[in-house]
CSV table of C-alpha atoms in Angstrom, one decimal:
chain,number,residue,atom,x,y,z
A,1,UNK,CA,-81.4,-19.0,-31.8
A,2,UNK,CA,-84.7,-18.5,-34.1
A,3,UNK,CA,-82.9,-20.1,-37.8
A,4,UNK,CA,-80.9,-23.1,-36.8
A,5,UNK,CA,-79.2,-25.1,-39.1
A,6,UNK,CA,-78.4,-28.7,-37.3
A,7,UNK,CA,-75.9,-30.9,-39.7
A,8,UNK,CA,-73.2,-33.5,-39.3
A,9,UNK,CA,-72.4,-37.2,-40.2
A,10,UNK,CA,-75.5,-39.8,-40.7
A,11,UNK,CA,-75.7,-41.1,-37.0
A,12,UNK,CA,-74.5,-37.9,-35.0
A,13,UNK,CA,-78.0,-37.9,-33.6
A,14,UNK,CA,-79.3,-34.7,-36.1
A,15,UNK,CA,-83.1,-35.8,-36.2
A,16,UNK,CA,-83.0,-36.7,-32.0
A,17,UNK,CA,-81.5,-33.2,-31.2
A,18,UNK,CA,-83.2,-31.2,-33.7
A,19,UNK,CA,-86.8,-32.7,-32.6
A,20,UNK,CA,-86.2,-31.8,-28.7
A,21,UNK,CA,-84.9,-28.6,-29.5
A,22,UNK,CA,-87.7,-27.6,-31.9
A,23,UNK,CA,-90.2,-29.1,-28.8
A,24,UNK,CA,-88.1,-26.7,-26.4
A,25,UNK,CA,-88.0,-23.6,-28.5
A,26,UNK,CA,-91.2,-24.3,-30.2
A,27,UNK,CA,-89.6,-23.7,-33.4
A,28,UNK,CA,-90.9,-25.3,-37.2
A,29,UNK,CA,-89.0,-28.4,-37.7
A,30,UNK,CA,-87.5,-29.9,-41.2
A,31,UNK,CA,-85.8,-33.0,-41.9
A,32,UNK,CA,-84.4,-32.3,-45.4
A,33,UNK,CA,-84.5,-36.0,-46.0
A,34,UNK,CA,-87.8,-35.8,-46.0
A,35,UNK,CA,-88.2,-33.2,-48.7
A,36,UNK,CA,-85.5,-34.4,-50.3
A,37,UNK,CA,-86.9,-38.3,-51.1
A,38,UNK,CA,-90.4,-39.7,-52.0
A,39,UNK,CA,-91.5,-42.9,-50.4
A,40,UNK,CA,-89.7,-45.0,-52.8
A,41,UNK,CA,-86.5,-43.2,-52.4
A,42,UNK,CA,-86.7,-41.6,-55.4
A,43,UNK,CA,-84.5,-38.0,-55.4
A,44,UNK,CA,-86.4,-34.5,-55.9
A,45,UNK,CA,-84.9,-32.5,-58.6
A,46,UNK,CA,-81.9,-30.5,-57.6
A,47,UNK,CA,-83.9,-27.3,-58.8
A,48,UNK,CA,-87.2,-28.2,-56.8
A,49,UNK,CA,-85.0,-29.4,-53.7
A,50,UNK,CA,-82.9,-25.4,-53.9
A,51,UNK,CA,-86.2,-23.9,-54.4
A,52,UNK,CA,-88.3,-25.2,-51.6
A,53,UNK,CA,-85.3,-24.6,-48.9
A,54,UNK,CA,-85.0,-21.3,-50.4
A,55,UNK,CA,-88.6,-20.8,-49.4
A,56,UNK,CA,-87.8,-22.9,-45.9
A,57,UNK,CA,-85.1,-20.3,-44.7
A,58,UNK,CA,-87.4,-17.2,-45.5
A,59,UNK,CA,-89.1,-18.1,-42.4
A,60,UNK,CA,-88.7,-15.9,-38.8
A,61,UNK,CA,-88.1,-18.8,-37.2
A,62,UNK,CA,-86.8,-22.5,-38.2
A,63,UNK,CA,-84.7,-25.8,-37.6
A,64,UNK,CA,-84.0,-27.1,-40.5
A,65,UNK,CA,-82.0,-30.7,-39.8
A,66,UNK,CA,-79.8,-32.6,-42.6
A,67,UNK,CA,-76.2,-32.0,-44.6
A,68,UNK,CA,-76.8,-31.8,-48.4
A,69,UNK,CA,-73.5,-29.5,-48.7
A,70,UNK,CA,-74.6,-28.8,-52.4
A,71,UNK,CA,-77.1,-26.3,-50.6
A,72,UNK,CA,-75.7,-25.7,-47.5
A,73,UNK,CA,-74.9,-21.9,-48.7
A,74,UNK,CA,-79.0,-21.6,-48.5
A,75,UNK,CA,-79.2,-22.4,-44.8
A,76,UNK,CA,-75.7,-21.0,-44.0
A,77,UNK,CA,-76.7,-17.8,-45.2
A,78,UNK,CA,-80.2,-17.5,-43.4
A,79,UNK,CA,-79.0,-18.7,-40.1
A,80,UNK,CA,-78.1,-17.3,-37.0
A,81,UNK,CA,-77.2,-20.3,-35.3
A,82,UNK,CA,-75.1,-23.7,-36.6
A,83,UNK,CA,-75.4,-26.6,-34.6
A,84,UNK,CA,-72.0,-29.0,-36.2
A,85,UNK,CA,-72.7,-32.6,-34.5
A,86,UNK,CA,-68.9,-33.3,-35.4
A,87,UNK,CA,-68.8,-37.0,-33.8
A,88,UNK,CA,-66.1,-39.9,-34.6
A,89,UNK,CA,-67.0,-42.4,-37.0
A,90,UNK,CA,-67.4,-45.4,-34.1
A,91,UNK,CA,-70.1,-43.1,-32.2
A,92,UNK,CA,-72.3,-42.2,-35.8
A,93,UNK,CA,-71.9,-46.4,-36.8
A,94,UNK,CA,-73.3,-47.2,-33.3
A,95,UNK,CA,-76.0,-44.3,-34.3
A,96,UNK,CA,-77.0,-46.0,-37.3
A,97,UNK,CA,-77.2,-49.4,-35.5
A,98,UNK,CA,-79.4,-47.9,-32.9
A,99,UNK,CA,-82.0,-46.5,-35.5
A,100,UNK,CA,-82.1,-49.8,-37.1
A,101,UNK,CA,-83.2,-51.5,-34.0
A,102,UNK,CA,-85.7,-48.8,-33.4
A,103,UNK,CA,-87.2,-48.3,-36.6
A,104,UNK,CA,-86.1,-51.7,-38.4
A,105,UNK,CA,-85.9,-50.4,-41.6
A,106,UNK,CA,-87.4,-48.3,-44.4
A,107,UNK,CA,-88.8,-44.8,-44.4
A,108,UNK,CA,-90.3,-42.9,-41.4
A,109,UNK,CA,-91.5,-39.5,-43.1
A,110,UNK,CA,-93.6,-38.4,-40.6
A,111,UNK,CA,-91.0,-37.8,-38.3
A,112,UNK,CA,-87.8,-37.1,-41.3
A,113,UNK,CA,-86.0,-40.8,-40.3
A,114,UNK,CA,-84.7,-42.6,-43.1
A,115,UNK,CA,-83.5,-46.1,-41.8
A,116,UNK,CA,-81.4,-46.9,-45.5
A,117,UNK,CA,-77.8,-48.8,-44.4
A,118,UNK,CA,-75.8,-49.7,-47.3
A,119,UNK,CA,-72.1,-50.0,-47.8
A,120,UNK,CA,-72.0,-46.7,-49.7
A,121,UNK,CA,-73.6,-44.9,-46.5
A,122,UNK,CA,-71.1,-47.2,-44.2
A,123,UNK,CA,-67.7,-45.8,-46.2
A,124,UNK,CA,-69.5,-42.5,-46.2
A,125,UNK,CA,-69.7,-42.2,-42.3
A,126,UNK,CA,-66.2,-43.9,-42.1
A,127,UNK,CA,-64.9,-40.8,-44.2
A,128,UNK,CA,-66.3,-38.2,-43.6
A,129,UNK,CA,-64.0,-36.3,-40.8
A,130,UNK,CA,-61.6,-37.0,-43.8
A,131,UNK,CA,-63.6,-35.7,-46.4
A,132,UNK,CA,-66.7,-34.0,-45.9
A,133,UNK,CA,-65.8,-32.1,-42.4
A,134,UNK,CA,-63.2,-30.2,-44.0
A,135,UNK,CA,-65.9,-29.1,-46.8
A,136,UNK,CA,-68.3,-28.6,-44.2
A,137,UNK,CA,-66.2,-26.0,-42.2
A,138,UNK,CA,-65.3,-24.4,-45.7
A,139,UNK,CA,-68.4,-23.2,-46.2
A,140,UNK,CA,-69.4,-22.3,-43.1
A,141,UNK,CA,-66.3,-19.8,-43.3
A,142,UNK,CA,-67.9,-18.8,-47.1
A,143,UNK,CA,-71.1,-18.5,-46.5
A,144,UNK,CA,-71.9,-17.9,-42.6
A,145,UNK,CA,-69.5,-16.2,-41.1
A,146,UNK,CA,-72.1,-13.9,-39.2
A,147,UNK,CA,-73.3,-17.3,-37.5
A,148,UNK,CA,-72.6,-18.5,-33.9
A,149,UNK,CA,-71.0,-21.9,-34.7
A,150,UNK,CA,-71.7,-24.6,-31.8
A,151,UNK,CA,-69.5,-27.6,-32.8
A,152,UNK,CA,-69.9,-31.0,-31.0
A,153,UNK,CA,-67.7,-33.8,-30.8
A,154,UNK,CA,-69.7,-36.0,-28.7
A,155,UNK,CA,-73.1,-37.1,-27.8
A,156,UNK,CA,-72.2,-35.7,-23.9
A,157,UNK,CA,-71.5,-32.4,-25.2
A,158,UNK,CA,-74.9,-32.6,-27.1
A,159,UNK,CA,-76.8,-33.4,-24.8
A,160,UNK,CA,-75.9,-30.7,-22.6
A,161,UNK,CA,-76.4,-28.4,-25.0
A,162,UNK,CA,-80.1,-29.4,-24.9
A,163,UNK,CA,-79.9,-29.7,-21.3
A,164,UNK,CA,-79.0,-26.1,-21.3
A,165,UNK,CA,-81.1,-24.9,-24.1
A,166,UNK,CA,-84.2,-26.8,-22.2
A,167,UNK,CA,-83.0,-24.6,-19.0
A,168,UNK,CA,-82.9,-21.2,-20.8
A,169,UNK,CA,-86.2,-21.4,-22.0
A,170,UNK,CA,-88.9,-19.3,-21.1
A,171,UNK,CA,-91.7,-21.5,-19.9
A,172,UNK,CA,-94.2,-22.7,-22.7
A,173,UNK,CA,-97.6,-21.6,-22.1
């Protein structure tokens, strides 16, 4: 596991799991939110956002955290590893509600959290087994079929995961 590619719903815990395991395996971390949006959250240029993960994934070793299917094929391509936090649409709401409380709002950069609710992200999370998952596995199939896929359907399942990534590690010096 040295190029991970960590996506799924808004709320599936993506930024929680991808900053323990980057801790545990000592790995560069990168929220693609925060590459992806200024502090006014005002959208990169689809060129500049393709061309910086294009220099992200060139690295020996990374995490690299967030969906943006448009250039999925980028990480998909680079990775050895796919971490797919597949969870119902109740669990990522609850997710959402969580990060509200905890960061009440607005734009964390420093550590990749954007805390934006609107009805547009709502319907998203509410469709998007419907919609986007079947997308999502799509081009995993297209573009990474040399990865090892580890899909997740609940925060249990994830947390083991970590539980027994944290257990596998060699000791940090």
């Amino acid at each position: 596991m040295d190029r991970i590619a960590l996506i799924g719903c808004g709320g599936s815990g993506k930024s929680t799991i991808a900053r323990q395991l980057a801790q545990i395996l000592d790995a560069p971390l990168t929220h693609l939110d925060a590459i992806y949006y200024d502090e006014q959250w005002n959208p990169l240029p689809q060129e500049e956002f393709t061309a910086r993960q294009e220099k992200l994934v060139t690295g020996e070793r990374w995490i690299i955290e967030g969906n943006y299917a448009g250039t999925l094929p980028i990480r998909l391509a680079a990775a050895d590893t796919v971490i797919f936090l597949d969870l119902p649409a109740a669990t990522c709401l609850w997710g959402i509600v969580q990060r509200r409380r905890r960061y009440r709002g607005g734009q964390h950069q420093a550590d990749g959290v954007y805390d934006r609710i609107t009805w547009n992200f709502v319907r998203y999370i509410l469709g998007y087994r419907r919609t986007m998952r079947p997308r999502v596995r799509n081009l995993i199939q297209e573009h990474g079929p040399h990865v090892q896929l580890i899909s997740l359907t609940s925060r249990r399942q994830a947390n083991r995961l970590v539980d027994r990534i944290r257990a596998q590690a060699p000791p940090m010096p």
